[in-house]
Tab-separated table of N, CA and C in Angstrom:
chain	number	residue	atom	x	y	z
Z	18	MET	N	101.169	91.305	101.588
Z	18	MET	CA	101.041	93.111	101.217
Z	18	MET	C	100.123	93.295	100.821
Z	19	ILE	N	99.205	92.306	100.328
Z	19	ILE	CA	97.944	93.492	99.694
Z	19	ILE	C	96.971	93.769	101.102
Z	20	ALA	N	96.864	92.815	102.333
Z	20	ALA	CA	96.918	92.785	103.718
Z	20	ALA	C	97.090	94.325	104.212
Z	21	LEU	N	97.967	94.305	104.089
Z	21	LEU	CA	99.395	96.161	104.928
Z	21	LEU	C	98.526	96.855	104.311
Z	22	GLY	N	98.497	96.858	102.753
Z	22	GLY	CA	97.849	98.065	102.153
Z	22	GLY	C	96.034	98.608	102.439
Z	23	LEU	N	95.827	97.263	102.855
Z	23	LEU	CA	94.675	97.550	102.901
Z	23	LEU	C	94.275	97.767	103.861
Z	24	LEU	N	95.285	97.755	105.264
Z	24	LEU	CA	94.756	98.090	106.607
Z	24	LEU	C	95.473	99.823	106.616
Z	25	LEU	N	96.309	100.323	105.732
Z	25	LEU	CA	96.682	101.385	105.490
Z	25	LEU	C	95.732	101.954	104.841
Z	26	VAL	N	94.872	101.922	103.527
Z	26	VAL	CA	93.477	102.670	103.898
Z	26	VAL	C	92.430	102.445	104.486
Z	27	LEU	N	92.642	101.723	105.556
Z	27	LEU	CA	91.326	101.816	106.187
Z	27	LEU	C	91.793	102.539	106.891
Z	28	PHE	N	93.337	102.234	107.396
Z	28	PHE	CA	93.035	103.548	109.107
Z	28	PHE	C	93.837	104.757	108.676
Z	29	GLY	N	94.242	105.408	107.123
Z	29	GLY	CA	94.523	106.474	106.668
Z	29	GLY	C	92.847	106.991	106.365
Z	30	PHE	N	92.230	106.412	106.344
Z	30	PHE	CA	90.405	106.979	106.094
Z	30	PHE	C	89.942	107.254	107.288
Z	31	ALA	N	90.440	106.587	107.697
Z	31	ALA	CA	89.403	106.701	109.289
Z	31	ALA	C	90.421	108.002	109.838
Z	32	LEU	N	91.386	108.377	109.634
Z	32	LEU	CA	92.297	109.623	109.923
Z	32	LEU	C	91.071	110.244	109.226
Z	33	VAL	N	91.362	110.312	108.063
Z	33	VAL	CA	90.233	111.821	107.175
Z	33	VAL	C	88.972	112.224	107.374
Z	34	ALA	N	88.667	110.900	107.892
Z	34	ALA	CA	87.442	110.639	107.815
Z	34	ALA	C	86.889	111.960	109.885
Z	35	THR	N	85.093	112.590	109.218
Z	35	THR	CA	85.277	114.097	110.420
Z	35	THR	C	84.765	112.807	111.747
Z	36	ARG	N	85.087	113.545	112.622
Z	36	ARG	CA	84.361	113.414	114.422
Z	36	ARG	C	83.233	113.396	113.963
Z	37	GLY	N	82.283	113.376	113.200
Z	37	GLY	CA	80.682	113.514	113.957
Z	37	GLY	C	79.766	113.654	112.788
Z	38	GLY	N	80.839	112.443	111.621
Z	38	GLY	CA	80.637	112.255	110.388
Z	38	GLY	C	78.521	111.010	110.243
Z	39	ILE	N	78.915	110.792	112.166
Z	39	ILE	CA	77.204	109.610	112.159
Z	39	ILE	C	76.354	110.676	112.763
Z	40	PRO	N	75.540	111.121	112.940
Z	40	PRO	CA	74.476	111.634	113.240
Z	40	PRO	C	74.430	111.459	114.470
Z	41	GLY	N	74.438	111.965	115.517
Z	41	GLY	CA	74.408	111.723	117.218
Z	41	GLY	C	75.970	110.816	117.810
Z	42	SER	N	76.588	111.173	116.900
Z	42	SER	CA	78.076	110.630	117.131
Z	42	SER	C	79.163	111.103	117.966
Z	43	ALA	N	78.290	112.688	118.200
Z	43	ALA	CA	79.304	113.535	119.225
Z	43	ALA	C	78.367	114.292	119.361
Z	44	SER	N	77.010	114.523	119.440
Z	44	SER	CA	76.109	114.953	120.161
Z	44	SER	C	76.223	114.538	121.974
Z	45	ALA	N	75.793	115.389	122.870
Z	45	ALA	CA	76.015	116.007	124.606
Z	45	ALA	C	74.394	114.631	124.592
Z	46	ARG	N	74.406	113.939	125.458
Z	46	ARG	CA	72.778	113.400	125.541
Z	46	ARG	C	72.644	113.644	127.520
Z	47	HIS	N	71.571	113.835	127.254
Z	47	HIS	CA	71.001	113.711	128.621
Z	47	HIS	C	70.258	112.559	128.909
Z	48	VAL	N	70.994	111.737	130.208
Z	48	VAL	CA	69.921	110.364	130.159
Z	48	VAL	C	69.512	110.090	131.986
Z	49	LYS	N	68.542	110.224	131.877
Z	49	LYS	CA	67.542	109.840	133.302
Z	49	LYS	C	68.391	108.298	134.035
Z	50	ILE	N	69.127	109.024	135.344
Z	50	ILE	CA	69.542	107.862	135.843
Z	50	ILE	C	67.657	107.391	136.919
Z	51	SER	N	67.402	108.091	137.780
Z	51	SER	CA	66.576	108.088	138.243
Z	51	SER	C	65.499	109.496	138.293
Z	52	TRP	N	64.364	109.479	139.381
Z	52	TRP	CA	63.857	110.338	138.967
Z	52	TRP	C	63.807	111.552	139.769
Z	53	SER	N	65.463	111.343	140.374
Z	53	SER	CA	66.021	112.985	140.669
Z	53	SER	C	67.604	113.131	140.083
Z	54	ARG	N	67.716	112.688	139.533
Z	54	ARG	CA	69.593	112.402	138.578
Z	54	ARG	C	69.622	112.255	137.411
Z	55	GLU	N	70.159	112.997	137.247
Z	55	GLU	CA	70.655	113.158	135.362
Z	55	GLU	C	71.826	113.560	135.392
Z	56	MET	N	71.674	112.555	134.355
Z	56	MET	CA	73.243	112.231	134.595
Z	56	MET	C	73.755	112.866	132.508
Z	57	ASN	N	74.915	113.851	132.194
Z	57	ASN	CA	75.048	114.177	130.732
Z	57	ASN	C	75.898	113.500	130.346
Z	58	THR	N	75.918	113.220	129.369
Z	58	THR	CA	77.262	112.226	128.796
Z	58	THR	C	78.504	113.725	127.606
Z	59	ARG	N	79.283	113.734	127.845
Z	59	ARG	CA	79.853	114.671	127.167
Z	59	ARG	C	80.031	113.387	125.631
Z	60	GLY	N	79.808	114.481	124.659
Z	60	GLY	CA	80.341	114.592	123.495
Z	60	GLY	C	82.235	114.173	123.205
Z	61	TYR	N	82.977	114.656	122.071
Z	61	TYR	CA	84.308	114.753	121.856
Z	61	TYR	C	85.070	115.782	123.120
Z	62	GLY	N	84.141	116.518	123.764
Z	62	GLY	CA	85.231	117.199	124.510
Z	62	GLY	C	85.645	118.768	123.691
Z	63	ASP	N	87.472	118.893	124.156
Z	63	ASP	CA	87.391	119.860	123.134
Z	63	ASP	C	87.213	119.777	121.630
Z	64	THR	N	87.335	120.499	121.061
Z	64	THR	CA	87.699	120.614	118.989
Z	64	THR	C	89.209	120.882	118.773
Z	65	PRO	N	89.741	119.698	117.916
Z	65	PRO	CA	91.325	119.893	117.991
Z	65	PRO	C	91.550	121.589	117.136
Z	66	THR	N	92.201	121.808	117.371
Z	66	THR	CA	93.412	122.881	116.504
Z	66	THR	C	92.944	122.906	115.006
Z	67	TRP	N	92.898	123.779	114.357
Z	67	TRP	CA	92.806	124.022	112.767
Z	67	TRP	C	94.105	122.994	112.228
Z	68	ARG	N	95.565	123.831	112.637
Z	68	ARG	CA	96.457	123.178	112.830
Z	68	ARG	C	96.499	121.898	113.078
Z	69	TYR	N	96.261	121.286	114.045
Z	69	TYR	CA	96.575	119.803	114.103
Z	69	TYR	C	95.197	118.982	113.433
Z	70	ARG	N	94.002	119.389	112.790
Z	70	ARG	CA	93.264	118.575	111.915
Z	70	ARG	C	93.201	118.375	110.324
Z	71	VAL	N	94.792	120.011	110.020
Z	71	VAL	CA	95.195	119.796	108.728
Z	71	VAL	C	95.933	118.777	108.583
Z	72	ILE	N	97.510	118.818	109.788
Z	72	ILE	CA	97.988	117.681	109.610
Z	72	ILE	C	97.221	116.151	110.147
Z	73	GLN	N	96.650	116.157	110.571
Z	73	GLN	CA	95.888	114.516	110.317
Z	73	GLN	C	95.187	114.547	109.179
Z	74	VAL	N	94.940	115.600	108.222
Z	74	VAL	CA	94.007	115.252	107.015
Z	74	VAL	C	95.709	114.584	106.334
Z	75	ILE	N	95.741	115.602	106.498
Z	75	ILE	CA	97.352	114.865	105.515
Z	75	ILE	C	98.022	113.615	105.056
Z	76	VAL	N	98.299	113.820	106.802
Z	76	VAL	CA	98.971	112.050	107.460
Z	76	VAL	C	97.395	111.097	106.561
Z	77	GLY	N	96.655	111.377	107.452
Z	77	GLY	CA	95.821	110.033	106.834
Z	77	GLY	C	95.602	110.000	105.096
Z	78	LEU	N	95.678	110.908	104.265
Z	78	LEU	CA	95.572	110.997	102.894
Z	78	LEU	C	97.181	110.268	102.525
Z	79	LEU	N	98.415	110.326	103.009
Z	79	LEU	CA	99.631	109.871	102.823
Z	79	LEU	C	99.409	108.405	102.683
Z	80	MET	N	98.631	107.931	104.029
Z	80	MET	CA	98.731	106.624	104.295
Z	80	MET	C	97.605	105.636	102.991
Z	81	VAL	N	96.746	106.144	102.686
Z	81	VAL	CA	95.687	106.018	101.692
Z	81	VAL	C	96.168	105.564	100.734
Z	82	ALA	N	97.186	106.731	99.974
Z	82	ALA	CA	98.158	106.591	99.105
Z	82	ALA	C	98.624	105.627	98.539
Z	83	GLY	N	99.788	105.939	100.593
Z	83	GLY	CA	100.336	104.697	100.308
Z	83	GLY	C	99.828	103.190	100.498
Z	84	GLY	N	98.765	103.341	101.013
Z	84	GLY	CA	98.159	101.854	101.447
Z	84	GLY	C	97.714	101.415	99.557
Z	85	ILE	N	97.081	102.481	99.003
Z	85	ILE	CA	96.495	102.178	97.289
Z	85	ILE	C	97.835	101.933	96.515
Z	86	ALA	N	98.794	102.200	97.010
Z	86	ALA	CA	100.195	102.000	95.781
Z	86	ALA	C	101.097	100.846	96.010
Z	87	LEU	N	100.676	100.464	97.470
Z	87	LEU	CA	100.992	98.774	97.712
Z	87	LEU	C	100.298	97.953	97.204
Z	88	ILE	N	98.929	98.200	97.159
Z	88	ILE	CA	98.316	97.000	96.745
Z	88	ILE	C	98.712	97.047	95.241
Z	89	ALA	N	98.938	98.434	94.495
Z	89	ALA	CA	99.264	98.328	92.939
Z	89	ALA	C	100.492	97.002	92.798
Z	90	VAL	N	101.428	97.761	93.497
Z	90	VAL	CA	102.584	97.139	93.177
Z	90	VAL	C	102.831	95.451	93.753
Z	91	SER	N	101.820	94.774	94.708
Z	91	SER	CA	101.891	94.060	95.518
Z	91	SER	C	101.012	92.705	93.890
Z	92	SER	N	100.374	93.349	93.276
Z	92	SER	CA	98.555	92.702	92.624
Z	92	SER	C	99.856	92.959	91.323
């Protein structure tokens, strides 16, 4: 049960964390392939809507709280 609680905390934190939390994680880059070609790597694409992000954060916080509660009950 503790392992399940830890997984819930981990996945909940991943939902709450911002997508651009690490420097360069969401930046578009220009990569030279040869002297005549340049490839553009895109970031995450479209940014999610405000409503989607709020729902995602609420679900993440509920998962973190559920995981902590599960760990507290099982130990």
